[in-house]
Amino acid sequence: MKMDEILIEIQNLKKYFPLKRGIFSKGLYVHAVDDVSIQIPPRRIFSIVGESGSGKTTFGRTILRLIEPTSGKIIYKGRNIMNLNQKEMMTFRKKMQIVFQDPYNSLHPRRLVKDIIGEGLSIHEKISSGQILERVKEILKKVGLNEDHMFRYPHEFSGGQRQRIAMARALILNPEFIVLDEPTSALDVSVQATIVDLLIELKNTFSLTYLFITHNLAVVDYISDFVAVMYLGQIVEMGSKDDIFNSPSHPYTYALLSAIPDPDPKKKRSRTIPRGEIPSAVNPPEGCRFHPRCPYAKEICKRSEPEIVEISKGHLVKCHFPLR
Amino acid sequence: MNGALLTVKNLKVVFHTYRGTVHALDHVNFTVLKNERFGIIGETGCGKSVTSLAIMRLIEQPGEIVEGEIIFDGKDLVKTQENTLNTIRGREISMIFQEPLSSLNPVMKVGFQIGESIARIKNTSIKACKNDIAEVLRAVDLDPDRVANLYPHELSGGMAQRIMIAMALSSKPKLLIADEPTSALDVTIQAQIMNLLDDLVSKMNNTVILITHDLGVAAQFCDKIMIMYAGTAVEQAKTEELFANPLHPYTKGLLKAIPRVGNRDRLTGIPGSVPDLVNPPSGCRFHPRCPNAMKICSSQKPALMEINPGHLVACHLYGDENG
Amino acid sequence: MTLTEKISDFIEKRKPILEDWKHTFFLWKRTKLAIIGTVIVIVFVLVAIIGPFLIPYDPLSQNMSERLQPPSLRHFFGTDQFGRDIFSRVISGAMIEVEIIIIVSIISGGIGLILGVIAGYFGGAIDEILMRATDMFLAFPSLILAMAFAAMLGPSLINTIIAISLVGWTVFARLARAEAMKVKTQPYIEAIKALGASKTRIISIHVTPMCVSPVLVQLTLRMGTVILTAASLGFLGLGVRPPLPEWGAMVSDGRSFLLDQWWISTFPGIAIAIVVLGFNLLGDGLRDIMDPRLRR
């Protein structure tokens, strides 16, 4: 990782959601994102992997301040955008966009595709509707759709096509950074591959940087440059793709990798599957959050939270006893 | 040698909607042997769930079974009366669904619901089943004292699915149909549940039909796999044979589209999208998206034919020697 | 492009909307009562618009020599105590009812929609204030409240409309609020926020259109009630001023003649009943159609 060229740096980001349990709620919080720090170099794909409760979805949204972080810094090209007001954020909104997981609800059901895609332009630029239409046509071509699709409603399109429309909407403002929140998880496998390829193509055409959020490690292996594994609001392991897949060092990373059922019947692995359920993020376990499910947990794991250790250049693990 | 437990012949199911008739299943044929783990794999709209509902005779208006036979243990279920079917469902054939929480009554305790289903089968009161309930919960690695008194919303997805599996297997069914049992679960929980299912089914020797879109899950669990596309069965083979030697262009496309850890080869999707089943493509339903489509493909439906022993394909590329 | 080309192009592009309407029409055809209701309403509206051109007599002109005549070929519905032709008055009165319905719908629907969307979208204190306000209005039986407003404002067509609107808006506000609360959590709203849309833009362009449907359905359902309320106010003398042929007032006019000259109250009364029935049937049918579960 070139340390001098970082597009986005997140420092100690926290997001706690207060739990409202009636008049007697004792200030309980869901620790959705609990002190996360990452650095994303430009024109790279940085993936965040995790299961439910990991906080990855909340994290993606807090970076864009769609959800306001509780504390921390979001530094975009050297500028901390945490405390900017609505107006000041507008410039950054053009540069930082997001594509959501649910293709069926992320497009306004009662608006024509051309209006959905052109919305960004209507908001940010003072150009005529004719010009907006032209830009929409251009973008549609780039995402593999055509002009006729402009005058239709989202419900006439398949899941894959809707994600293309969502990409078009994000791209029309010429962003530099896009958060992709499980963009293919709701799609059929045969379509996923096409959309993933499209994402890579668009990244190269437009020199984009992606934060790719997913639970699917196989896709992560296919496209990422860097990977961070999240568990219960914290990053437990982070590094380059090779670091994570060739030398997984956190027991959770290892468990995730071995839990994936291999589409090869000859490889029936005996898997070390973590016991138990994913705990709630309201009262995370003491010490290392993974200790109740960790096959290697020792006394110290129950009592104290592990430090972050750099086991090789750029490869960080939060564990008392990393596997490597 | 195992005999056939379930034979589905020429099953045709349609749904009558405002837009027209949806041809959900088009002459589906397959056989499931006793003690076999049979996987039905397909993507959205392929008809896999409709197939399982048809087997359970749970298809209701505006859907109907137009043609075909579903021969379960010698009886044709299509011709069987509703009251006989009621004794088969939940007893000889059990089913588990994708969303376990939707299958549980939210206002009743879990223990009570398990008790209900056991009591129905044993024809006793729920009170008398207390030990059975505990046994059932322990069989799926849940602590009876803690879990029996919980309400469904207090359960995690994994726990709820364990309970569904427990309830489904408690009647010692001849056939268990699992419709996407792990699709709504996290990867690590999915692994737990599939392991559990594997253990239990091995012990009890049930016949299982596993319906899923996940080829990985099917590869690890099933003995034989049937691939469905747009309401038709396109390929059937033993699992190892299917993965090693896929014949149908759709199967090949599917296998090339799955990302695998450690595999950095280019992923290729299948262009186009699943067809509208109100107006399905003529001839072979896959032909508009098929890289190997020939002239005959748009006019004539390919029949399911055995190309290698135990390996059947419905494709004009193969075995059309008789013209 | 020639005109025909332009038109067919326009239709092509709007096809998706037509698809949706086809579905609605299909469901509508299946509901016999909805059809009856629609027919009644359509006839009612036609009568209101065209009727006044076809009536045999001037609804306002008095003719004392013809007073209190029973229904006959000359006077289909008979005459009242002033010799006015009841049939002509009933027909002319239809237009008054139509005016009332339309304007009340626009005002109460409009106020309700706007306030409801704002309350639902912003939540918090704004929502609380609105909810308490609707509670206050809903605490009174609607007719009594309408009577109170009408009495305060004085009897006239405009005041009747205002009074009924003031009573009716709360229902629409609640509906719009519920819908707005659902809509604001949807991913497509988040997406638009990510694009930098201002709250005004989100509310006006994205949230409000989604709230219009349930409000429209409810408006139709309540049209029957609006007529009844207007007629009640008219009957009580709090509504439209005489000699305008408002049906409720006409029923009231015939009160003292009910035993011997029953036709003076009865025909306007029947008109009210039929029209209210028509709207209710239409509204029920509409609600069934709009019910997303039944749409499957």
GROMACS .gro file of N, CA and C in nm, chain A residues 69-159:
model
  273
   69PRO      N    1  -2.210   0.929   1.179
   69PRO     CA    2  -2.128   0.853   1.273
   69PRO      C    3  -2.136   0.914   1.413
   70THR      N    4  -2.116   0.830   1.514
   70THR     CA    5  -2.115   0.878   1.651
   70THR      C    6  -1.985   0.955   1.677
   71SER      N    7  -1.874   0.901   1.626
   71SER     CA    8  -1.747   0.972   1.639
   71SER      C    9  -1.648   0.917   1.538
   72GLY      N   10  -1.540   0.985   1.520
   72GLY     CA   11  -1.437   0.939   1.427
   72GLY      C   12  -1.414   1.040   1.318
   73LYS      N   13  -1.321   1.006   1.227
   73LYS     CA   14  -1.290   1.099   1.119
   73LYS      C   15  -1.303   1.029   0.985
   74ILE      N   16  -1.359   1.102   0.890
   74ILE     CA   17  -1.365   1.052   0.752
   74ILE      C   18  -1.288   1.151   0.669
   75ILE      N   19  -1.170   1.110   0.624
   75ILE     CA   20  -1.083   1.204   0.556
   75ILE      C   21  -1.078   1.171   0.408
   76TYR      N   22  -1.140   1.257   0.328
   76TYR     CA   23  -1.144   1.235   0.184
   76TYR      C   24  -1.044   1.329   0.118
   77LYS      N   25  -0.943   1.270   0.058
   77LYS     CA   26  -0.838   1.349  -0.007
   77LYS      C   27  -0.787   1.458   0.087
   78GLY      N   28  -0.759   1.419   0.207
   78GLY     CA   29  -0.702   1.513   0.302
   78GLY      C   30  -0.802   1.599   0.375
   79ARG      N   31  -0.928   1.595   0.337
   79ARG     CA   32  -1.026   1.683   0.401
   79ARG      C   33  -1.118   1.600   0.490
   80ASN      N   34  -1.129   1.640   0.617
   80ASN     CA   35  -1.219   1.568   0.708
   80ASN      C   36  -1.363   1.612   0.682
   81ILE      N   37  -1.445   1.521   0.635
   81ILE     CA   38  -1.581   1.561   0.600
   81ILE      C   39  -1.681   1.539   0.712
   82MET      N   40  -1.631   1.501   0.828
   82MET     CA   41  -1.722   1.469   0.937
   82MET      C   42  -1.814   1.584   0.977
   83ASN      N   43  -1.760   1.701   0.982
   83ASN     CA   44  -1.839   1.810   1.038
   83ASN      C   45  -1.888   1.910   0.937
   84LEU      N   46  -1.887   1.873   0.812
   84LEU     CA   47  -1.933   1.968   0.712
   84LEU      C   48  -2.085   1.979   0.718
   85ASN      N   49  -2.135   2.097   0.683
   85ASN     CA   50  -2.280   2.109   0.680
   85ASN      C   51  -2.333   2.063   0.544
   86GLN      N   52  -2.465   2.064   0.533
   86GLN     CA   53  -2.530   2.015   0.411
   86GLN      C   54  -2.471   2.074   0.285
   87LYS      N   55  -2.456   2.204   0.285
   87LYS     CA   56  -2.408   2.272   0.165
   87LYS      C   57  -2.267   2.230   0.129
   88GLU      N   58  -2.181   2.225   0.232
   88GLU     CA   59  -2.042   2.190   0.206
   88GLU      C   60  -2.031   2.046   0.159
   89MET      N   61  -2.122   1.963   0.207
   89MET     CA   62  -2.117   1.821   0.169
   89MET      C   63  -2.149   1.801   0.022
   90MET      N   64  -2.220   1.898  -0.038
   90MET     CA   65  -2.265   1.877  -0.175
   90MET      C   66  -2.152   1.843  -0.270
   91THR      N   67  -2.038   1.913  -0.255
   91THR     CA   68  -1.926   1.883  -0.345
   91THR      C   69  -1.882   1.738  -0.328
   92PHE      N   70  -1.885   1.692  -0.203
   92PHE     CA   71  -1.839   1.556  -0.180
   92PHE      C   72  -1.941   1.454  -0.225
   93ARG      N   73  -2.066   1.491  -0.218
   93ARG     CA   74  -2.170   1.398  -0.262
   93ARG      C   75  -2.148   1.360  -0.409
   94LYS      N   76  -2.096   1.457  -0.485
   94LYS     CA   77  -2.074   1.426  -0.626
   94LYS      C   78  -1.964   1.324  -0.643
   95LYS      N   79  -1.869   1.327  -0.548
   95LYS     CA   80  -1.753   1.241  -0.565
   95LYS      C   81  -1.769   1.104  -0.500
   96MET      N   82  -1.861   1.096  -0.403
   96MET     CA   83  -1.877   0.971  -0.330
   96MET      C   84  -2.019   0.921  -0.348
   97GLN      N   85  -2.033   0.806  -0.410
   97GLN     CA   86  -2.166   0.755  -0.436
   97GLN      C   87  -2.184   0.615  -0.379
   98ILE      N   88  -2.308   0.563  -0.391
   98ILE     CA   89  -2.335   0.432  -0.333
   98ILE      C   90  -2.433   0.354  -0.420
   99VAL      N   91  -2.414   0.225  -0.424
   99VAL     CA   92  -2.509   0.135  -0.490
   99VAL      C   93  -2.555   0.035  -0.385
  100PHE      N   94  -2.685   0.015  -0.377
  100PHE     CA   95  -2.739  -0.066  -0.269
  100PHE      C   96  -2.759  -0.211  -0.308
  101GLN      N   97  -2.791  -0.289  -0.205
  101GLN     CA   98  -2.805  -0.432  -0.224
  101GLN      C   99  -2.935  -0.468  -0.295
  102ASP      N  100  -3.042  -0.401  -0.257
  102ASP     CA  101  -3.173  -0.446  -0.298
  102ASP      C  102  -3.214  -0.384  -0.430
  103PRO      N  103  -3.207  -0.458  -0.539
  103PRO     CA  104  -3.239  -0.396  -0.667
  103PRO      C  105  -3.387  -0.363  -0.676
  104TYR      N  106  -3.467  -0.424  -0.591
  104TYR     CA  107  -3.610  -0.404  -0.603
  104TYR      C  108  -3.661  -0.283  -0.530
  105ASN      N  109  -3.585  -0.232  -0.437
  105ASN     CA  110  -3.632  -0.115  -0.363
  105ASN      C  111  -3.537   0.003  -0.369
  106SER      N  112  -3.431  -0.006  -0.448
  106SER     CA  113  -3.341   0.108  -0.448
  106SER      C  114  -3.368   0.203  -0.563
  107LEU      N  115  -3.470   0.172  -0.644
  107LEU     CA  116  -3.510   0.265  -0.749
  107LEU      C  117  -3.654   0.306  -0.721
  108HIS      N  118  -3.683   0.434  -0.733
  108HIS     CA  119  -3.818   0.484  -0.703
  108HIS      C  120  -3.919   0.419  -0.796
  109PRO      N  121  -4.016   0.346  -0.739
  109PRO     CA  122  -4.105   0.268  -0.825
  109PRO      C  123  -4.194   0.350  -0.917
  110ARG      N  124  -4.215   0.478  -0.885
  110ARG     CA  125  -4.307   0.554  -0.968
  110ARG      C  126  -4.237   0.655  -1.058
  111ARG      N  127  -4.105   0.640  -1.073
  111ARG     CA  128  -4.038   0.735  -1.161
  111ARG      C  129  -3.978   0.662  -1.279
  112LEU      N  130  -3.975   0.730  -1.391
  112LEU     CA  131  -3.917   0.672  -1.509
  112LEU      C  132  -3.765   0.659  -1.492
  113VAL      N  133  -3.712   0.561  -1.559
  113VAL     CA  134  -3.568   0.537  -1.548
  113VAL      C  135  -3.488   0.661  -1.582
  114LYS      N  136  -3.533   0.736  -1.682
  114LYS     CA  137  -3.454   0.853  -1.721
  114LYS      C  138  -3.449   0.956  -1.608
  115ASP      N  139  -3.556   0.965  -1.532
  115ASP     CA  140  -3.558   1.061  -1.421
  115ASP      C  141  -3.475   1.010  -1.305
  116ILE      N  142  -3.481   0.879  -1.284
  116ILE     CA  143  -3.403   0.821  -1.174
  116ILE      C  144  -3.255   0.845  -1.198
  117ILE      N  145  -3.212   0.817  -1.320
  117ILE     CA  146  -3.070   0.831  -1.349
  117ILE      C  147  -3.030   0.978  -1.354
  118GLY      N  148  -3.116   1.059  -1.412
  118GLY     CA  149  -3.079   1.200  -1.429
  118GLY      C  150  -3.092   1.285  -1.305
  119GLU      N  151  -3.146   1.225  -1.200
  119GLU     CA  152  -3.172   1.301  -1.077
  119GLU      C  153  -3.050   1.376  -1.026
  120GLY      N  154  -2.939   1.308  -1.023
  120GLY     CA  155  -2.817   1.372  -0.972
  120GLY      C  156  -2.785   1.499  -1.046
  121LEU      N  157  -2.803   1.493  -1.178
  121LEU     CA  158  -2.774   1.612  -1.256
  121LEU      C  159  -2.872   1.724  -1.225
  122SER      N  160  -2.999   1.688  -1.208
  122SER     CA  161  -3.097   1.792  -1.177
  122SER      C  162  -3.063   1.862  -1.047
  123ILE      N  163  -3.007   1.785  -0.955
  123ILE     CA  164  -2.977   1.844  -0.824
  123ILE      C  165  -2.852   1.932  -0.829
  124HIS      N  166  -2.748   1.880  -0.895
  124HIS     CA  167  -2.620   1.948  -0.884
  124HIS      C  168  -2.589   2.046  -0.994
  125GLU      N  169  -2.642   2.022  -1.113
  125GLU     CA  170  -2.599   2.108  -1.221
  125GLU      C  171  -2.715   2.181  -1.285
  126LYS      N  172  -2.688   2.300  -1.328
  126LYS     CA  173  -2.795   2.378  -1.389
  126LYS      C  174  -2.790   2.358  -1.539
  127ILE      N  175  -2.836   2.241  -1.583
  127ILE     CA  176  -2.839   2.219  -1.727
  127ILE      C  177  -2.981   2.186  -1.768
  128SER      N  178  -3.008   2.202  -1.897
  128SER     CA  179  -3.145   2.184  -1.943
  128SER      C  180  -3.183   2.038  -1.942
  129SER      N  181  -3.313   2.011  -1.947
  129SER     CA  182  -3.355   1.871  -1.943
  129SER      C  183  -3.311   1.800  -2.070
  130GLY      N  184  -3.299   1.872  -2.177
  130GLY     CA  185  -3.249   1.809  -2.300
  130GLY      C  186  -3.108   1.759  -2.281
  131GLN      N  187  -3.026   1.842  -2.217
  131GLN     CA  188  -2.888   1.801  -2.194
  131GLN      C  189  -2.881   1.683  -2.097
  132ILE      N  190  -2.968   1.687  -1.996
  132ILE     CA  191  -2.970   1.576  -1.901
  132ILE      C  192  -3.002   1.447  -1.976
  133LEU      N  193  -3.098   1.455  -2.065
  133LEU     CA  194  -3.136   1.337  -2.142
  133LEU      C  195  -3.018   1.281  -2.219
  134GLU      N  196  -2.940   1.371  -2.278
  134GLU     CA  197  -2.823   1.327  -2.354
  134GLU      C  198  -2.725   1.253  -2.264
  135ARG      N  199  -2.699   1.312  -2.147
  135ARG     CA  200  -2.605   1.248  -2.055
  135ARG      C  201  -2.658   1.112  -2.011
  136VAL      N  202  -2.791   1.104  -1.987
  136VAL     CA  203  -2.851   0.977  -1.945
  136VAL      C  204  -2.830   0.872  -2.054
  137LYS      N  205  -2.851   0.913  -2.179
  137LYS     CA  206  -2.832   0.818  -2.289
  137LYS      C  207  -2.690   0.764  -2.290
  138GLU      N  208  -2.594   0.856  -2.273
  138GLU     CA  209  -2.452   0.814  -2.273
  138GLU      C  210  -2.426   0.711  -2.165
  139ILE      N  211  -2.472   0.745  -2.045
  139ILE     CA  212  -2.445   0.656  -1.932
  139ILE      C  213  -2.513   0.521  -1.950
  140LEU      N  214  -2.633   0.521  -2.005
  140LEU     CA  215  -2.704   0.395  -2.024
  140LEU      C  216  -2.622   0.301  -2.111
  141LYS      N  217  -2.561   0.359  -2.214
  141LYS     CA  218  -2.479   0.275  -2.301
  141LYS      C  219  -2.363   0.215  -2.224
  142LYS      N  220  -2.303   0.300  -2.139
  142LYS     CA  221  -2.185   0.251  -2.068
  142LYS      C  222  -2.218   0.137  -1.973
  143VAL      N  223  -2.343   0.131  -1.923
  143VAL     CA  224  -2.376   0.021  -1.832
  143VAL      C  225  -2.445  -0.094  -1.904
  144GLY      N  226  -2.443  -0.089  -2.036
  144GLY     CA  227  -2.496  -0.203  -2.109
  144GLY      C  228  -2.646  -0.200  -2.132
  145LEU      N  229  -2.708  -0.085  -2.116
  145LEU     CA  230  -2.851  -0.075  -2.148
  145LEU      C  231  -2.865   0.018  -2.268
  146ASN      N  232  -2.990   0.032  -2.318
  146ASN     CA  233  -3.000   0.123  -2.431
  146ASN      C  234  -3.111   0.227  -2.413
  147GLU      N  235  -3.118   0.319  -2.510
  147GLU     CA  236  -3.208   0.434  -2.503
  147GLU      C  237  -3.352   0.399  -2.471
  148ASP      N  238  -3.403   0.290  -2.529
  148ASP     CA  239  -3.545   0.259  -2.510
  148ASP      C  240  -3.579   0.242  -2.363
  149HIS      N  241  -3.477   0.203  -2.289
  149HIS     CA  242  -3.505   0.175  -2.148
  149HIS      C  243  -3.536   0.299  -2.068
  150MET      N  244  -3.509   0.414  -2.124
  150MET     CA  245  -3.525   0.538  -2.049
  150MET      C  246  -3.668   0.564  -2.006
  151PHE      N  247  -3.762   0.526  -2.093
  151PHE     CA  248  -3.900   0.564  -2.065
  151PHE      C  249  -3.978   0.455  -1.997
  152ARG      N  250  -3.909   0.371  -1.925
  152ARG     CA  251  -3.981   0.265  -1.857
  152ARG      C  252  -3.969   0.281  -1.706
  153TYR      N  253  -4.049   0.200  -1.638
  153TYR     CA  254  -4.046   0.200  -1.493
  153TYR      C  255  -3.960   0.084  -1.443
  154PRO      N  256  -3.902   0.100  -1.325
  154PRO     CA  257  -3.812  -0.004  -1.273
  154PRO      C  258  -3.873  -0.144  -1.272
  155HIS      N  259  -4.001  -0.154  -1.244
  155HIS     CA  260  -4.054  -0.289  -1.226
  155HIS      C  261  -4.055  -0.371  -1.354
  156GLU      N  262  -4.027  -0.307  -1.466
  156GLU     CA  263  -4.021  -0.384  -1.590
  156GLU      C  264  -3.887  -0.449  -1.613
  157PHE      N  265  -3.792  -0.424  -1.524
  157PHE     CA  266  -3.659  -0.475  -1.547
  157PHE      C  267  -3.625  -0.588  -1.452
  158SER      N  268  -3.529  -0.672  -1.495
  158SER     CA  269  -3.483  -0.780  -1.409
  158SER      C  270  -3.389  -0.722  -1.304
  159GLY      N  271  -3.355  -0.805  -1.206
  159GLY     CA  272  -3.267  -0.761  -1.098
  159GLY      C  273  -3.135  -0.708  -1.150
   0.00000   0.00000   0.00000
